[in-house]
Amino acid sequence: MRPEDRVADAELARLPYVDGVLSAQQVADTARAIAAMQEPCGSVPWTTGEHTDIWNHVEAAMALLVGGEVEAAERAYAWVPTMQRADGSWPMKIVGGEVEDPRGEVNMSAYLAVGIWHHWLVRRDLAFVQRFWPSVRAGLDWVVGQQLAFGGINWTPEEEGALLAGSSSIYQSLRAGVALADLLDDPQPEWELAGGRLGHAVRRHRDLFLDKSTYSMDWYYPVLGGAVRGDEGLALVDSRWDDFVRPGLGILCVDTNPWVTGAETCELVMALDSLGEGRRALGLLADMQHLRTEDGRYWTGWVYGDEATATEPVNVNWPPEWTTYTAAAVLLAVDALGETHGHATPGSGIMRGTSLAPHFSEIGLECGCVDEPVSADGFSRRA
């Protein structure tokens, strides 16, 4: 490493790390690698020359902040409202500042709330929150308007059906949005009502979501988004552990292909952390470091297999690209585990939900179930 690339000791002391897995300097290197792929307008694409979507862009901004690249993070946030439409939604794909796929997608349009709440936790900059509140509010208003009777959120106005992973993430976004609303004394009771219906759907009606069960995201996102926790969350994680986890490598993206991916692995790390499963979380975070390059970038994934029987190339990084969303997931996972296994920022609890608004009561249900109170840990309390 060149001397000029090293981060000053005072700055390193503020950065997260996990003992034995990633140092603060390595975290800084990865944040710098994300910033290097940021476009002049502030957009953070999947990789250089590829498209940007708002969900992954916001995740990248969160990681930039965690890794000490504050100016790059705030440029990333400044770009987001420039692409928001009058109805509050954002287009699904943006390439070089031009809309490639105009469909509005609910998960992408909700996630700014998580990013702005995360920024508040780390920076305590009220003026920054106030600046972005109109965009957060318009986005969540649009998302809530897409809710289906059973509680899931219709994934786009053009296609019918709710995605379990996306709806689970929206549950976290609504809790972040209500936390922001409380901070700014601008109550949003309709978000709380929608959040209660949504949490109920994720806990009790997973069979009514579109079937994407071949994807690992559908397996762990109900836990990562916060709607399913405790014993129920542990049972859900254990139910498909052997289907998706490949010891020493990470987890599969889909259960049909021998392809482990770094972003999904790190998201599962954070889901495990939220369940108190620190040993398994640490093991997976360490396992996926084979995707890291010397300069802090991360390959998307690794295709493994037996050369003698394979019909496609195996034991190779694929696709042959380094992705910002993979690097971002690593930094957020390090921050989450750093709280108990190293050092963390004040935003480290964003995925555990410890800093979010309380879980929503299950009232006004339209699915035919009886309204149920929900405890602080997010579980229904049946008589």
Tab-separated table of C-alpha atoms in Angstrom:
chain	number	residue	atom	x	y	z
A	1	MET	CA	0.000	0.000	0.000
A	2	ARG	CA	1.255	3.460	-0.834
A	3	PRO	CA	1.840	5.677	2.238
A	4	GLU	CA	-0.620	8.239	0.882
A	5	ASP	CA	-3.358	5.573	0.861
A	6	ARG	CA	-3.127	4.928	4.582
A	7	VAL	CA	-5.768	6.537	6.782
A	8	ALA	CA	-4.616	8.683	9.692
A	9	ASP	CA	-4.667	6.996	13.082
A	10	ALA	CA	-7.275	9.431	14.416
A	11	GLU	CA	-9.642	8.551	11.576
A	12	LEU	CA	-8.953	4.825	11.889
A	13	ALA	CA	-9.975	4.989	15.536
A	14	ARG	CA	-13.493	5.937	14.438
A	15	LEU	CA	-13.898	3.159	11.897
A	16	PRO	CA	-15.387	-0.271	12.631
A	17	TYR	CA	-13.444	-3.508	12.564
A	18	VAL	CA	-13.903	-7.145	13.524
A	19	ASP	CA	-10.988	-8.801	15.281
A	20	GLY	CA	-9.390	-11.468	13.146
A	21	VAL	CA	-11.535	-10.721	10.084
A	22	LEU	CA	-11.145	-7.125	8.865
A	23	SER	CA	-9.087	-4.269	10.309
A	24	ALA	CA	-10.093	-0.623	10.355
A	25	GLN	CA	-7.560	0.040	7.582
A	26	GLN	CA	-9.135	-2.673	5.452
A	27	VAL	CA	-12.569	-1.145	6.077
A	28	ALA	CA	-11.205	2.212	4.926
A	29	ASP	CA	-9.729	0.596	1.808
A	30	THR	CA	-13.089	-0.931	0.900
A	31	ALA	CA	-14.940	2.347	1.438
A	32	ARG	CA	-12.407	4.050	-0.808
A	33	ALA	CA	-12.964	1.345	-3.435
A	34	ILE	CA	-16.710	2.074	-3.415
A	35	ALA	CA	-16.046	5.810	-3.704
A	36	ALA	CA	-13.756	5.181	-6.683
A	37	MET	CA	-16.726	3.738	-8.606
A	38	GLN	CA	-19.030	6.667	-7.752
A	39	GLU	CA	-20.071	8.738	-10.749
A	40	PRO	CA	-19.517	12.528	-10.831
A	41	CYS	CA	-23.243	13.136	-10.255
A	42	GLY	CA	-23.090	11.159	-7.009
A	43	SER	CA	-24.698	7.962	-8.293
A	44	VAL	CA	-23.147	4.671	-7.142
A	45	PRO	CA	-23.773	2.014	-9.832
A	46	TRP	CA	-23.575	-1.736	-9.258
A	47	THR	CA	-20.162	-1.579	-10.910
A	48	THR	CA	-18.459	0.853	-13.264
A	49	GLY	CA	-20.598	1.383	-16.376
A	50	GLU	CA	-23.571	-0.576	-15.036
A	51	HIS	CA	-26.961	0.626	-13.797
A	52	THR	CA	-27.870	2.200	-10.471
A	53	ASP	CA	-30.925	1.357	-8.413
A	54	ILE	CA	-31.913	3.383	-5.369
A	55	TRP	CA	-31.844	0.487	-2.871
A	56	ASN	CA	-28.263	-0.564	-3.618
A	57	HIS	CA	-27.242	3.067	-4.018
A	58	VAL	CA	-28.497	3.909	-0.512
A	59	GLU	CA	-26.765	0.832	0.900
A	60	ALA	CA	-23.545	2.073	-0.705
A	61	ALA	CA	-24.037	5.501	0.868
A	62	MET	CA	-24.472	3.872	4.271
A	63	ALA	CA	-21.261	1.897	3.766
A	64	LEU	CA	-19.360	4.980	2.632
A	65	LEU	CA	-20.386	6.708	5.842
A	66	VAL	CA	-19.383	3.686	7.940
A	67	GLY	CA	-16.004	3.599	6.176
A	68	GLY	CA	-15.242	7.280	6.755
A	69	GLU	CA	-15.989	8.560	3.239
A	70	VAL	CA	-18.407	11.187	4.517
A	71	GLU	CA	-18.236	13.562	1.549
A	72	ALA	CA	-18.850	10.742	-0.929
A	73	ALA	CA	-21.757	9.450	1.167
A	74	GLU	CA	-23.420	12.837	1.288
A	75	ARG	CA	-22.947	13.362	-2.457
A	76	ALA	CA	-24.654	10.012	-2.936
A	77	TYR	CA	-27.622	11.093	-0.835
A	78	ALA	CA	-27.822	14.466	-2.603
A	79	TRP	CA	-28.310	12.664	-5.930
A	80	VAL	CA	-31.291	10.592	-4.761
A	81	PRO	CA	-34.010	13.318	-4.781
A	82	THR	CA	-32.949	14.404	-8.267
A	83	MET	CA	-34.308	11.100	-9.613
A	84	GLN	CA	-37.531	11.021	-7.578
A	85	ARG	CA	-40.776	11.435	-9.487
A	86	ALA	CA	-43.824	13.502	-8.635
A	87	ASP	CA	-45.705	10.480	-7.232
A	88	GLY	CA	-42.868	9.787	-4.770
A	89	SER	CA	-41.424	6.742	-6.551
A	90	TRP	CA	-38.053	6.151	-8.184
A	91	PRO	CA	-37.360	4.327	-11.466
A	92	MET	CA	-36.015	0.798	-11.238
A	93	LYS	CA	-32.847	1.277	-13.294
A	94	ILE	CA	-30.773	4.370	-14.069
A	95	VAL	CA	-27.713	4.333	-16.338
A	96	GLY	CA	-25.484	7.386	-16.660
A	97	GLY	CA	-28.225	9.613	-15.306
A	98	GLU	CA	-30.808	8.327	-17.801
A	99	VAL	CA	-33.758	6.106	-16.892
A	100	GLU	CA	-33.387	2.648	-18.411
A	101	ASP	CA	-36.314	0.936	-16.640
A	102	PRO	CA	-39.043	3.407	-15.610
A	103	ARG	CA	-41.064	1.033	-13.444
A	104	GLY	CA	-41.478	2.165	-9.864
A	105	GLU	CA	-40.399	-0.521	-7.383
A	106	VAL	CA	-41.604	-0.381	-3.789
A	107	ASN	CA	-38.531	-1.685	-1.979
A	108	MET	CA	-36.255	0.759	-3.780
A	109	SER	CA	-38.629	3.634	-3.127
A	110	ALA	CA	-38.807	2.874	0.602
A	111	TYR	CA	-35.146	2.393	1.452
A	112	LEU	CA	-34.078	6.040	1.596
A	113	ALA	CA	-35.725	6.130	5.026
A	114	VAL	CA	-33.227	3.571	6.343
A	115	GLY	CA	-30.295	5.500	4.904
A	116	ILE	CA	-31.339	8.861	6.346
A	117	TRP	CA	-32.038	7.350	9.773
A	118	HIS	CA	-28.625	5.653	9.630
A	119	HIS	CA	-26.995	8.995	8.772
A	120	TRP	CA	-28.714	10.555	11.790
A	121	LEU	CA	-27.421	7.812	14.085
A	122	VAL	CA	-23.848	8.326	12.888
A	123	ARG	CA	-23.702	12.107	12.340
A	124	ARG	CA	-26.533	13.583	14.456
A	125	ASP	CA	-27.064	16.235	11.779
A	126	LEU	CA	-30.660	17.393	12.122
A	127	ALA	CA	-30.424	19.790	9.180
A	128	PHE	CA	-29.435	16.858	6.954
A	129	VAL	CA	-32.498	14.892	8.080
A	130	GLN	CA	-34.780	17.873	7.505
A	131	ARG	CA	-33.351	18.325	4.011
A	132	PHE	CA	-34.273	14.787	2.951
A	133	TRP	CA	-37.488	14.344	4.917
A	134	PRO	CA	-39.776	15.453	2.042
A	135	SER	CA	-38.273	12.771	-0.218
A	136	VAL	CA	-38.515	10.099	2.479
A	137	ARG	CA	-42.132	11.022	3.227
A	138	ALA	CA	-43.204	11.073	-0.420
A	139	GLY	CA	-41.483	7.754	-1.080
A	140	LEU	CA	-43.091	5.956	1.855
A	141	ASP	CA	-46.500	7.471	1.088
A	142	TRP	CA	-46.262	5.997	-2.403
A	143	VAL	CA	-45.136	2.623	-1.059
A	144	VAL	CA	-47.930	2.400	1.497
A	145	GLY	CA	-50.380	3.115	-1.316
A	146	GLN	CA	-49.293	-0.150	-2.988
A	147	GLN	CA	-50.289	-2.372	-0.033
A	148	LEU	CA	-52.435	-5.404	-0.815
A	149	ALA	CA	-55.327	-6.652	1.329
A	150	PHE	CA	-53.319	-9.462	2.938
A	151	GLY	CA	-50.625	-6.965	3.988
A	152	GLY	CA	-47.839	-7.508	1.468
A	153	ILE	CA	-46.717	-4.619	-0.748
A	154	ASN	CA	-47.365	-4.967	-4.494
A	155	TRP	CA	-43.873	-4.809	-5.964
A	156	THR	CA	-44.660	-2.534	-8.939
A	157	PRO	CA	-47.890	-0.950	-10.205
A	158	GLU	CA	-47.344	-2.780	-13.510
A	159	GLU	CA	-47.069	-6.315	-12.046
A	160	GLU	CA	-49.378	-7.997	-9.566
A	161	GLY	CA	-48.015	-9.658	-6.458
A	162	ALA	CA	-45.819	-8.951	-3.444
A	163	LEU	CA	-42.211	-10.098	-3.049
A	164	LEU	CA	-41.344	-11.507	0.363
A	165	ALA	CA	-37.769	-10.213	0.466
A	166	GLY	CA	-38.783	-6.745	-0.704
A	167	SER	CA	-41.743	-6.523	1.654
A	168	SER	CA	-39.544	-7.663	4.546
A	169	SER	CA	-37.110	-4.850	3.778
A	170	ILE	CA	-39.986	-2.367	3.586
A	171	TYR	CA	-40.924	-3.354	7.142
A	172	GLN	CA	-37.515	-2.041	8.245
A	173	SER	CA	-37.962	1.072	6.092
A	174	LEU	CA	-41.305	1.862	7.723
A	175	ARG	CA	-39.778	1.548	11.193
A	176	ALA	CA	-36.972	3.888	10.113
A	177	GLY	CA	-39.528	6.267	8.607
A	178	VAL	CA	-41.558	6.383	11.816
A	179	ALA	CA	-38.358	6.989	13.798
A	180	LEU	CA	-37.621	9.958	11.532
A	181	ALA	CA	-41.207	11.172	11.878
A	182	ASP	CA	-40.904	11.039	15.669
A	183	LEU	CA	-37.594	12.917	15.523
A	184	LEU	CA	-39.154	15.680	13.419
A	185	ASP	CA	-42.492	15.677	15.286
A	186	ASP	CA	-44.372	14.881	12.079
A	187	PRO	CA	-46.509	11.821	12.960
A	188	GLN	CA	-47.349	9.338	10.209
A	189	PRO	CA	-50.047	7.045	11.652
A	190	GLU	CA	-50.858	5.547	8.250
A	191	TRP	CA	-47.304	4.162	8.065
A	192	GLU	CA	-47.750	2.533	11.457
A	193	LEU	CA	-51.024	0.956	10.374
A	194	ALA	CA	-49.460	-0.296	7.141
A	195	GLY	CA	-46.428	-1.553	9.062
A	196	GLY	CA	-48.631	-3.594	11.386
A	197	ARG	CA	-50.405	-5.223	8.465
A	198	LEU	CA	-47.104	-5.828	6.692
A	199	GLY	CA	-45.399	-7.376	9.705
A	200	HIS	CA	-48.393	-9.660	10.198
A	201	ALA	CA	-48.217	-10.767	6.562
A	202	VAL	CA	-44.491	-11.571	6.796
A	203	ARG	CA	-45.014	-13.510	10.014
A	204	ARG	CA	-48.266	-15.319	9.215
A	205	HIS	CA	-48.921	-15.266	5.458
A	206	ARG	CA	-45.631	-16.004	3.724
A	207	ASP	CA	-47.508	-18.406	1.432
A	208	LEU	CA	-49.370	-15.453	-0.124
A	209	PHE	CA	-46.214	-13.796	-1.465
A	210	LEU	CA	-44.876	-14.590	-4.931
A	211	ASP	CA	-42.913	-17.835	-4.801
A	212	LYS	CA	-39.228	-16.984	-5.023
A	213	SER	CA	-38.144	-19.708	-2.609
A	214	THR	CA	-35.268	-20.789	-4.832
A	215	TYR	CA	-33.530	-17.523	-3.845
A	216	SER	CA	-31.731	-17.364	-0.503
A	217	MET	CA	-33.013	-13.812	0.018
A	218	ASP	CA	-36.554	-15.121	0.468
A	219	TRP	CA	-35.242	-17.404	3.207
A	220	TYR	CA	-33.461	-14.915	5.489
A	221	TYR	CA	-35.018	-11.525	4.656
A	222	PRO	CA	-38.010	-11.908	7.019
A	223	VAL	CA	-35.389	-12.013	9.789
A	224	LEU	CA	-33.112	-9.324	8.334
A	225	GLY	CA	-36.022	-6.910	7.881
A	226	GLY	CA	-37.016	-7.422	11.503
A	227	ALA	CA	-40.530	-8.832	11.226
A	228	VAL	CA	-39.462	-12.329	12.339
A	229	ARG	CA	-37.143	-12.670	15.321
A	230	GLY	CA	-36.527	-14.812	18.404
A	231	ASP	CA	-37.279	-18.536	18.345
A	232	GLU	CA	-39.369	-18.134	15.208
A	233	GLY	CA	-36.446	-16.448	13.480
A	234	LEU	CA	-34.017	-19.159	14.569
A	235	ALA	CA	-36.375	-21.844	13.300
A	236	LEU	CA	-36.688	-20.060	9.955
A	237	VAL	CA	-32.907	-19.767	9.557
A	238	ASP	CA	-32.348	-23.390	10.513
A	239	SER	CA	-35.071	-24.608	8.153
A	240	ARG	CA	-32.960	-24.081	5.024
A	241	TRP	CA	-29.437	-23.716	6.400
A	242	ASP	CA	-28.139	-26.822	4.660
A	243	ASP	CA	-29.840	-25.814	1.395
A	244	PHE	CA	-27.943	-22.542	1.101
A	245	VAL	CA	-24.827	-22.462	3.311
A	246	ARG	CA	-21.541	-23.765	1.922
A	247	PRO	CA	-18.964	-23.909	4.742
A	248	GLY	CA	-15.740	-22.115	3.942
A	249	LEU	CA	-17.260	-20.265	0.979
A	250	GLY	CA	-20.444	-18.400	1.943
A	251	ILE	CA	-24.058	-18.908	0.909
A	252	LEU	CA	-25.735	-19.612	-2.390
A	253	CYS	CA	-27.658	-16.953	-4.267
A	254	VAL	CA	-30.070	-19.609	-5.569
A	255	ASP	CA	-30.421	-23.206	-4.442
A	256	THR	CA	-30.160	-24.527	-8.010
A	257	ASN	CA	-26.627	-23.317	-8.852
A	258	PRO	CA	-23.206	-23.824	-7.194
A	259	TRP	CA	-22.636	-20.068	-6.904
A	260	VAL	CA	-21.878	-18.396	-3.577
A	261	THR	CA	-22.303	-14.626	-3.418
A	262	GLY	CA	-20.775	-12.150	-1.007
A	263	ALA	CA	-23.693	-9.760	-0.607
A	264	GLU	CA	-26.182	-12.471	0.336
A	265	THR	CA	-23.636	-13.992	2.721
A	266	CYS	CA	-23.137	-10.687	4.533
A	267	GLU	CA	-26.864	-10.055	4.730
A	268	LEU	CA	-27.265	-13.447	6.384
A	269	VAL	CA	-24.437	-12.430	8.740
A	270	MET	CA	-26.505	-9.431	9.814
A	271	ALA	CA	-29.655	-11.534	10.130
A	272	LEU	CA	-27.783	-13.975	12.389
A	273	ASP	CA	-26.427	-11.086	14.436
A	274	SER	CA	-29.990	-9.876	15.011
A	275	LEU	CA	-30.810	-13.306	16.439
A	276	GLY	CA	-27.817	-13.333	18.769
A	277	GLU	CA	-26.077	-15.968	16.640
A	278	GLY	CA	-22.661	-14.335	16.795
A	279	ARG	CA	-20.603	-17.505	16.284
A	280	ARG	CA	-22.311	-18.426	13.029
A	281	ALA	CA	-22.269	-14.797	11.880
A	282	LEU	CA	-18.518	-14.448	12.478
A	283	GLY	CA	-17.831	-17.716	10.689
A	284	LEU	CA	-19.711	-16.662	7.570
A	285	LEU	CA	-18.108	-13.208	7.492
A	286	ALA	CA	-14.688	-14.839	7.627
A	287	ASP	CA	-15.652	-17.458	5.039
A	288	MET	CA	-16.581	-14.936	2.359
A	289	GLN	CA	-13.285	-13.011	2.539
A	290	HIS	CA	-11.945	-15.176	-0.314
A	291	LEU	CA	-13.846	-12.708	-2.516
A	292	ARG	CA	-11.692	-9.789	-1.334
A	293	THR	CA	-8.905	-8.290	-3.446
A	294	GLU	CA	-5.743	-6.733	-2.059
A	295	ASP	CA	-7.029	-3.204	-2.662
A	296	GLY	CA	-10.304	-3.789	-0.795
A	297	ARG	CA	-12.688	-4.511	-3.667
A	298	TYR	CA	-14.974	-7.536	-3.641
A	299	TRP	CA	-15.888	-9.972	-6.379
A	300	THR	CA	-19.622	-10.622	-6.627
A	301	GLY	CA	-19.352	-14.384	-6.224
A	302	TRP	CA	-17.598	-17.688	-6.787
A	303	VAL	CA	-18.700	-20.654	-8.880
A	304	TYR	CA	-17.398	-23.901	-7.420
A	305	GLY	CA	-17.597	-27.531	-8.474
A	306	ASP	CA	-15.960	-30.651	-9.753
A	307	GLU	CA	-13.941	-30.026	-12.918
A	308	ALA	CA	-14.414	-33.642	-14.011
A	309	THR	CA	-18.191	-33.411	-14.236
A	310	ALA	CA	-18.765	-29.733	-14.970
A	311	THR	CA	-20.205	-28.531	-18.262
A	312	GLU	CA	-19.499	-24.867	-17.401
A	313	PRO	CA	-16.334	-23.238	-15.975
A	314	VAL	CA	-15.994	-23.851	-12.244
A	315	ASN	CA	-13.824	-22.569	-9.399
A	316	VAL	CA	-13.853	-19.068	-10.835
A	317	ASN	CA	-15.033	-15.644	-9.755
A	318	TRP	CA	-18.256	-14.861	-11.587
A	319	PRO	CA	-19.372	-12.505	-12.905
A	320	PRO	CA	-15.885	-11.097	-13.584
A	321	GLU	CA	-16.567	-7.808	-11.827
A	322	TRP	CA	-16.257	-6.092	-8.472
A	323	THR	CA	-19.559	-4.749	-7.197
A	324	THR	CA	-20.279	-1.825	-4.906
A	325	TYR	CA	-23.231	-3.590	-3.310
A	326	THR	CA	-21.053	-6.535	-2.266
A	327	ALA	CA	-18.469	-4.235	-0.717
A	328	ALA	CA	-21.230	-2.245	0.994
A	329	ALA	CA	-22.778	-5.356	2.533
A	330	VAL	CA	-19.363	-6.332	3.910
A	331	LEU	CA	-18.889	-2.967	5.627
A	332	LEU	CA	-22.360	-2.982	7.148
A	333	ALA	CA	-21.809	-6.530	8.417
A	334	VAL	CA	-18.463	-5.531	9.935
A	335	ASP	CA	-20.133	-2.592	11.654
A	336	ALA	CA	-22.879	-4.845	13.031
A	337	LEU	CA	-20.460	-7.438	14.440
A	338	GLY	CA	-17.931	-4.828	15.494
A	339	GLU	CA	-20.174	-3.825	18.379
A	340	THR	CA	-19.319	-7.058	20.195
A	341	HIS	CA	-16.218	-8.290	18.356
A	342	GLY	CA	-14.124	-5.183	17.741
A	343	HIS	CA	-15.334	-1.646	17.197
A	344	ALA	CA	-18.482	-0.163	15.651
A	345	THR	CA	-20.046	3.138	14.660
A	346	PRO	CA	-23.168	4.553	16.339
A	347	GLY	CA	-25.163	3.196	13.377
A	348	SER	CA	-24.235	-0.448	13.962
A	349	GLY	CA	-27.681	-1.432	15.234
A	350	ILE	CA	-29.505	-0.422	12.042
A	351	MET	CA	-30.102	-4.042	10.966
A	352	ARG	CA	-30.763	-5.353	14.462
A	353	GLY	CA	-33.466	-2.706	14.696
A	354	THR	CA	-32.416	-1.577	18.162
A	355	SER	CA	-32.435	2.058	17.080
A	356	LEU	CA	-35.636	1.940	14.999
A	357	ALA	CA	-39.189	2.797	15.985
A	358	PRO	CA	-40.974	0.037	17.973
A	359	HIS	CA	-42.607	-2.853	16.193
A	360	PHE	CA	-46.095	-2.033	14.940
A	361	SER	CA	-49.321	-3.330	16.416
A	362	GLU	CA	-51.318	-5.680	14.202
A	363	ILE	CA	-54.527	-3.693	13.938
A	364	GLY	CA	-56.935	-2.994	11.113
A	365	LEU	CA	-56.073	-6.298	9.451
A	366	GLU	CA	-57.819	-6.927	6.136
A	367	CYS	CA	-56.707	-10.557	5.714
A	368	GLY	CA	-59.444	-12.086	7.863
A	369	CYS	CA	-57.252	-12.632	10.924
A	370	VAL	CA	-58.094	-11.198	14.332
A	371	ASP	CA	-56.145	-8.118	15.375
A	372	GLU	CA	-53.279	-9.031	17.709
A	373	PRO	CA	-51.068	-6.943	19.996
A	374	VAL	CA	-47.350	-7.070	19.263
A	375	SER	CA	-44.673	-6.905	21.944
A	376	ALA	CA	-41.529	-4.811	21.810
A	377	ASP	CA	-39.605	-7.757	20.331
A	378	GLY	CA	-42.002	-7.995	17.390
A	379	PHE	CA	-44.006	-11.070	18.303
A	380	SER	CA	-47.752	-11.474	18.333
A	381	ARG	CA	-49.166	-12.275	21.734
A	382	ARG	CA	-52.062	-14.675	21.228
A	383	ALA	CA	-54.376	-15.428	24.114
